[in-house]
Amino acid sequence: MNIYTHPLLQGHVIDCDPYITIKSFKKDEIIHDEGEACHEVSLVIQGSISIYTYTYYENQYSIAHIEKDDLFGHFLVFSNRPVYLGNVVSLTNSTIIIIKRHNLLKLFSKDQQILANFLNITANSVLKIQERIKILSQKSIKESIMFYFETLVKKSKTNVVYIKNKERLAEYLNIPRPSLSRALIELKDLKMIDINGKYITINK
């Protein structure tokens, strides 16, 4: 497994091995508890990670879904309140590169490319958060879905959207899975979309 394919480490000029730790986690294993102090940045090189919390009425709320080549902890590790805002759980068997805060600072000072990668990843993460806030700010479920689809259409420059997992989409949109299914059927009836398995065509 080549750890240097991760976006944070791409283009590195120094040997990063002395500054990192690699850990493996089993499916459904808790990596960090909500409220736990964050002293590190974690790079996912295999598997999927979920960060979730609970609302006042004990409904599960998805904060983030992290896939291979993503990372987490980068918002927290340099903040004034470095604690995990949700439970961090391994959705599948996963492998993570862990870089402690002090080691990350050493890497930044020794390798400007890693620093540039970190700033780029963090900036893109902020854009994704702002994008999700816009989606969740829509007045109705159907509006949230269509706003999300339009966002994907603009990025891919095609009006066909691939939905890999409707359950994860429902979590991302913060709506119940049955409500998502009903809304998709209603949008189809309104001829705003066409559905063909996991492929959804946005009608313009």
Tab-separated table of C-alpha atoms in Angstrom:
chain	number	residue	atom	x	y	z
A	1	MET	CA	0.000	0.000	0.000
A	2	ASN	CA	1.542	3.285	-1.148
A	3	ILE	CA	0.707	5.912	1.476
A	4	TYR	CA	2.107	8.692	-0.664
A	5	THR	CA	-0.822	8.562	-3.070
A	6	HIS	CA	-2.925	10.380	-0.461
A	7	PRO	CA	-3.515	14.005	-1.573
A	8	LEU	CA	-1.892	15.414	1.572
A	9	LEU	CA	1.399	13.658	0.873
A	10	GLN	CA	1.526	13.914	-2.909
A	11	GLY	CA	4.621	15.673	-4.198
A	12	HIS	CA	6.440	15.285	-0.878
A	13	VAL	CA	10.193	15.860	-0.849
A	14	ILE	CA	11.050	14.291	2.514
A	15	ASP	CA	10.572	10.851	4.026
A	16	CYS	CA	7.332	11.091	6.015
A	17	ASP	CA	7.564	7.661	7.659
A	18	PRO	CA	9.126	8.910	10.942
A	19	TYR	CA	6.214	11.313	11.450
A	20	ILE	CA	3.245	9.024	10.874
A	21	THR	CA	1.471	6.028	12.385
A	22	ILE	CA	-0.708	3.609	10.427
A	23	LYS	CA	-3.689	1.978	12.143
A	24	SER	CA	-6.372	-0.429	10.947
A	25	PHE	CA	-9.963	-0.542	12.186
A	26	LYS	CA	-12.689	-3.143	11.781
A	27	LYS	CA	-16.176	-2.479	10.472
A	28	ASP	CA	-18.359	-0.604	13.029
A	29	GLU	CA	-15.366	0.013	15.291
A	30	ILE	CA	-15.430	3.359	17.098
A	31	ILE	CA	-12.329	5.396	16.283
A	32	HIS	CA	-13.117	8.452	18.418
A	33	ASP	CA	-15.973	9.331	20.771
A	34	GLU	CA	-17.851	12.618	20.596
A	35	GLY	CA	-16.198	15.106	22.959
A	36	GLU	CA	-12.826	13.354	22.818
A	37	ALA	CA	-9.815	15.643	22.381
A	38	CYS	CA	-8.353	15.812	18.875
A	39	HIS	CA	-4.552	15.804	18.773
A	40	GLU	CA	-4.052	14.568	15.226
A	41	VAL	CA	-5.013	14.602	11.585
A	42	SER	CA	-6.236	11.289	10.154
A	43	LEU	CA	-5.798	10.337	6.496
A	44	VAL	CA	-8.064	7.587	5.143
A	45	ILE	CA	-6.142	5.333	2.760
A	46	GLN	CA	-8.624	2.442	2.768
A	47	GLY	CA	-12.294	2.088	3.685
A	48	SER	CA	-15.051	4.505	4.720
A	49	ILE	CA	-15.550	6.546	7.883
A	50	SER	CA	-18.693	8.179	9.282
A	51	ILE	CA	-18.898	11.062	11.735
A	52	TYR	CA	-22.307	11.451	13.348
A	53	THR	CA	-24.004	12.966	16.363
A	54	TYR	CA	-27.513	13.010	17.835
A	55	THR	CA	-30.080	15.789	17.841
A	56	TYR	CA	-31.953	17.002	20.918
A	57	TYR	CA	-34.640	14.377	20.200
A	58	GLU	CA	-32.019	11.606	19.842
A	59	ASN	CA	-32.227	11.391	16.063
A	60	GLN	CA	-28.940	10.473	14.405
A	61	TYR	CA	-27.452	13.284	12.325
A	62	SER	CA	-24.662	12.744	9.818
A	63	ILE	CA	-21.876	15.315	10.089
A	64	ALA	CA	-19.578	13.842	7.469
A	65	HIS	CA	-18.940	10.762	5.382
A	66	ILE	CA	-15.241	10.234	4.683
A	67	GLU	CA	-13.929	8.010	1.918
A	68	LYS	CA	-10.499	6.864	0.751
A	69	ASP	CA	-8.134	9.803	0.082
A	70	ASP	CA	-10.123	12.084	2.405
A	71	LEU	CA	-9.018	13.151	5.859
A	72	PHE	CA	-10.543	14.314	9.132
A	73	GLY	CA	-9.423	16.229	12.191
A	74	HIS	CA	-7.854	18.979	10.058
A	75	PHE	CA	-10.460	21.528	11.172
A	76	LEU	CA	-10.035	20.644	14.826
A	77	VAL	CA	-6.357	20.037	15.452
A	78	PHE	CA	-5.395	23.734	15.235
A	79	SER	CA	-8.624	25.156	16.669
A	80	ASN	CA	-9.197	26.726	20.087
A	81	ARG	CA	-11.543	23.862	20.977
A	82	PRO	CA	-9.981	20.713	19.528
A	83	VAL	CA	-12.648	18.130	20.381
A	84	TYR	CA	-14.534	15.775	18.077
A	85	LEU	CA	-18.043	17.090	17.437
A	86	GLY	CA	-19.412	13.616	16.767
A	87	ASN	CA	-18.663	9.924	17.016
A	88	VAL	CA	-16.115	8.741	14.449
A	89	VAL	CA	-16.910	5.200	13.289
A	90	SER	CA	-15.377	2.908	10.693
A	91	LEU	CA	-18.170	1.940	8.269
A	92	THR	CA	-15.990	-0.748	6.698
A	93	ASN	CA	-12.642	-2.286	7.465
A	94	SER	CA	-10.393	0.731	7.119
A	95	THR	CA	-6.793	1.882	7.294
A	96	ILE	CA	-5.814	5.339	8.496
A	97	ILE	CA	-2.591	7.339	8.570
A	98	ILE	CA	-2.359	9.286	11.823
A	99	ILE	CA	-0.189	12.389	12.075
A	100	LYS	CA	0.054	13.996	15.506
A	101	ARG	CA	-0.167	17.783	15.687
A	102	HIS	CA	3.499	18.279	16.594
A	103	ASN	CA	4.611	15.988	13.767
A	104	LEU	CA	2.343	17.772	11.309
A	105	LEU	CA	4.000	21.071	12.228
A	106	LYS	CA	7.399	19.477	11.615
A	107	LEU	CA	6.278	18.276	8.193
A	108	PHE	CA	5.020	21.767	7.354
A	109	SER	CA	8.357	23.315	8.294
A	110	LYS	CA	10.397	20.738	6.364
A	111	ASP	CA	8.214	20.343	3.267
A	112	GLN	CA	6.304	23.288	1.792
A	113	GLN	CA	4.444	21.007	-0.632
A	114	ILE	CA	2.750	19.190	2.249
A	115	LEU	CA	1.784	22.553	3.760
A	116	ALA	CA	0.369	23.680	0.415
A	117	ASN	CA	-1.564	20.400	0.095
A	118	PHE	CA	-2.993	20.851	3.599
A	119	LEU	CA	-4.149	24.405	2.883
A	120	ASN	CA	-5.712	23.331	-0.421
A	121	ILE	CA	-7.563	20.403	1.152
A	122	THR	CA	-8.802	22.569	4.030
A	123	ALA	CA	-10.012	25.308	1.672
A	124	ASN	CA	-11.896	22.770	-0.457
A	125	SER	CA	-13.434	21.285	2.693
A	126	VAL	CA	-14.753	24.716	3.673
A	127	LEU	CA	-16.366	25.059	0.248
A	128	LYS	CA	-18.050	21.662	0.684
A	129	ILE	CA	-19.424	22.721	4.069
A	130	GLN	CA	-20.798	25.956	2.626
A	131	GLU	CA	-22.343	23.948	-0.196
A	132	ARG	CA	-24.052	21.603	2.251
A	133	ILE	CA	-25.355	24.530	4.315
A	134	LYS	CA	-26.988	25.900	1.169
A	135	ILE	CA	-28.561	22.518	0.463
A	136	LEU	CA	-29.899	22.133	4.007
A	137	SER	CA	-31.221	25.717	3.950
A	138	GLN	CA	-33.764	24.955	1.224
A	139	LYS	CA	-37.393	25.262	2.298
A	140	SER	CA	-38.557	21.766	1.373
A	141	ILE	CA	-37.169	18.270	0.909
A	142	LYS	CA	-37.785	18.408	-2.842
A	143	GLU	CA	-35.955	21.739	-3.079
A	144	SER	CA	-33.006	20.316	-1.132
A	145	ILE	CA	-32.829	17.303	-3.445
A	146	MET	CA	-33.023	19.378	-6.626
A	147	PHE	CA	-30.472	21.892	-5.316
A	148	TYR	CA	-28.106	19.003	-4.573
A	149	PHE	CA	-28.667	17.459	-8.009
A	150	GLU	CA	-28.060	20.807	-9.708
A	151	THR	CA	-24.794	21.117	-7.794
A	152	LEU	CA	-23.682	17.723	-9.120
A	153	VAL	CA	-24.779	18.627	-12.646
A	154	LYS	CA	-22.660	21.795	-12.604
A	155	LYS	CA	-19.615	19.838	-11.445
A	156	SER	CA	-19.954	16.925	-13.860
A	157	LYS	CA	-21.356	18.958	-16.776
A	158	THR	CA	-23.880	16.214	-17.460
A	159	ASN	CA	-27.527	16.047	-16.449
A	160	VAL	CA	-27.255	12.399	-15.352
A	161	VAL	CA	-26.564	11.850	-11.647
A	162	TYR	CA	-25.389	8.539	-10.178
A	163	ILE	CA	-26.719	7.768	-6.687
A	164	LYS	CA	-24.530	5.052	-5.225
A	165	ASN	CA	-26.384	4.725	-1.924
A	166	LYS	CA	-29.762	6.336	-1.156
A	167	GLU	CA	-29.342	5.795	2.572
A	168	ARG	CA	-26.151	7.861	2.604
A	169	LEU	CA	-27.811	10.490	0.428
A	170	ALA	CA	-30.640	10.713	2.962
A	171	GLU	CA	-28.077	11.154	5.747
A	172	TYR	CA	-26.273	13.859	3.782
A	173	LEU	CA	-29.543	15.721	3.192
A	174	ASN	CA	-30.562	15.105	6.823
A	175	ILE	CA	-33.911	13.570	5.889
A	176	PRO	CA	-35.467	10.158	6.660
A	177	ARG	CA	-34.870	7.491	4.025
A	178	PRO	CA	-38.626	6.992	3.322
A	179	SER	CA	-39.049	10.760	2.856
A	180	LEU	CA	-36.271	10.752	0.268
A	181	SER	CA	-37.941	7.944	-1.681
A	182	ARG	CA	-41.323	9.713	-1.631
A	183	ALA	CA	-39.778	12.993	-2.739
A	184	LEU	CA	-37.959	11.318	-5.638
A	185	ILE	CA	-41.230	9.741	-6.817
A	186	GLU	CA	-42.981	13.125	-6.580
A	187	LEU	CA	-40.193	14.795	-8.555
A	188	LYS	CA	-40.512	12.090	-11.188
A	189	ASP	CA	-44.286	12.609	-11.367
A	190	LEU	CA	-43.643	16.329	-11.823
A	191	LYS	CA	-41.334	15.360	-14.724
A	192	MET	CA	-38.441	17.179	-13.077
A	193	ILE	CA	-36.364	13.988	-13.045
A	194	ASP	CA	-36.304	10.536	-14.617
A	195	ILE	CA	-35.164	7.537	-12.593
A	196	ASN	CA	-33.389	4.519	-14.063
A	197	GLY	CA	-32.048	2.377	-11.236
A	198	LYS	CA	-29.244	4.316	-9.563
A	199	TYR	CA	-29.108	6.851	-12.388
A	200	ILE	CA	-31.217	9.997	-12.214
A	201	THR	CA	-31.635	12.330	-15.168
A	202	ILE	CA	-32.309	15.978	-14.385
A	203	ASN	CA	-34.808	17.409	-16.861
A	204	LYS	CA	-34.013	20.988	-17.802
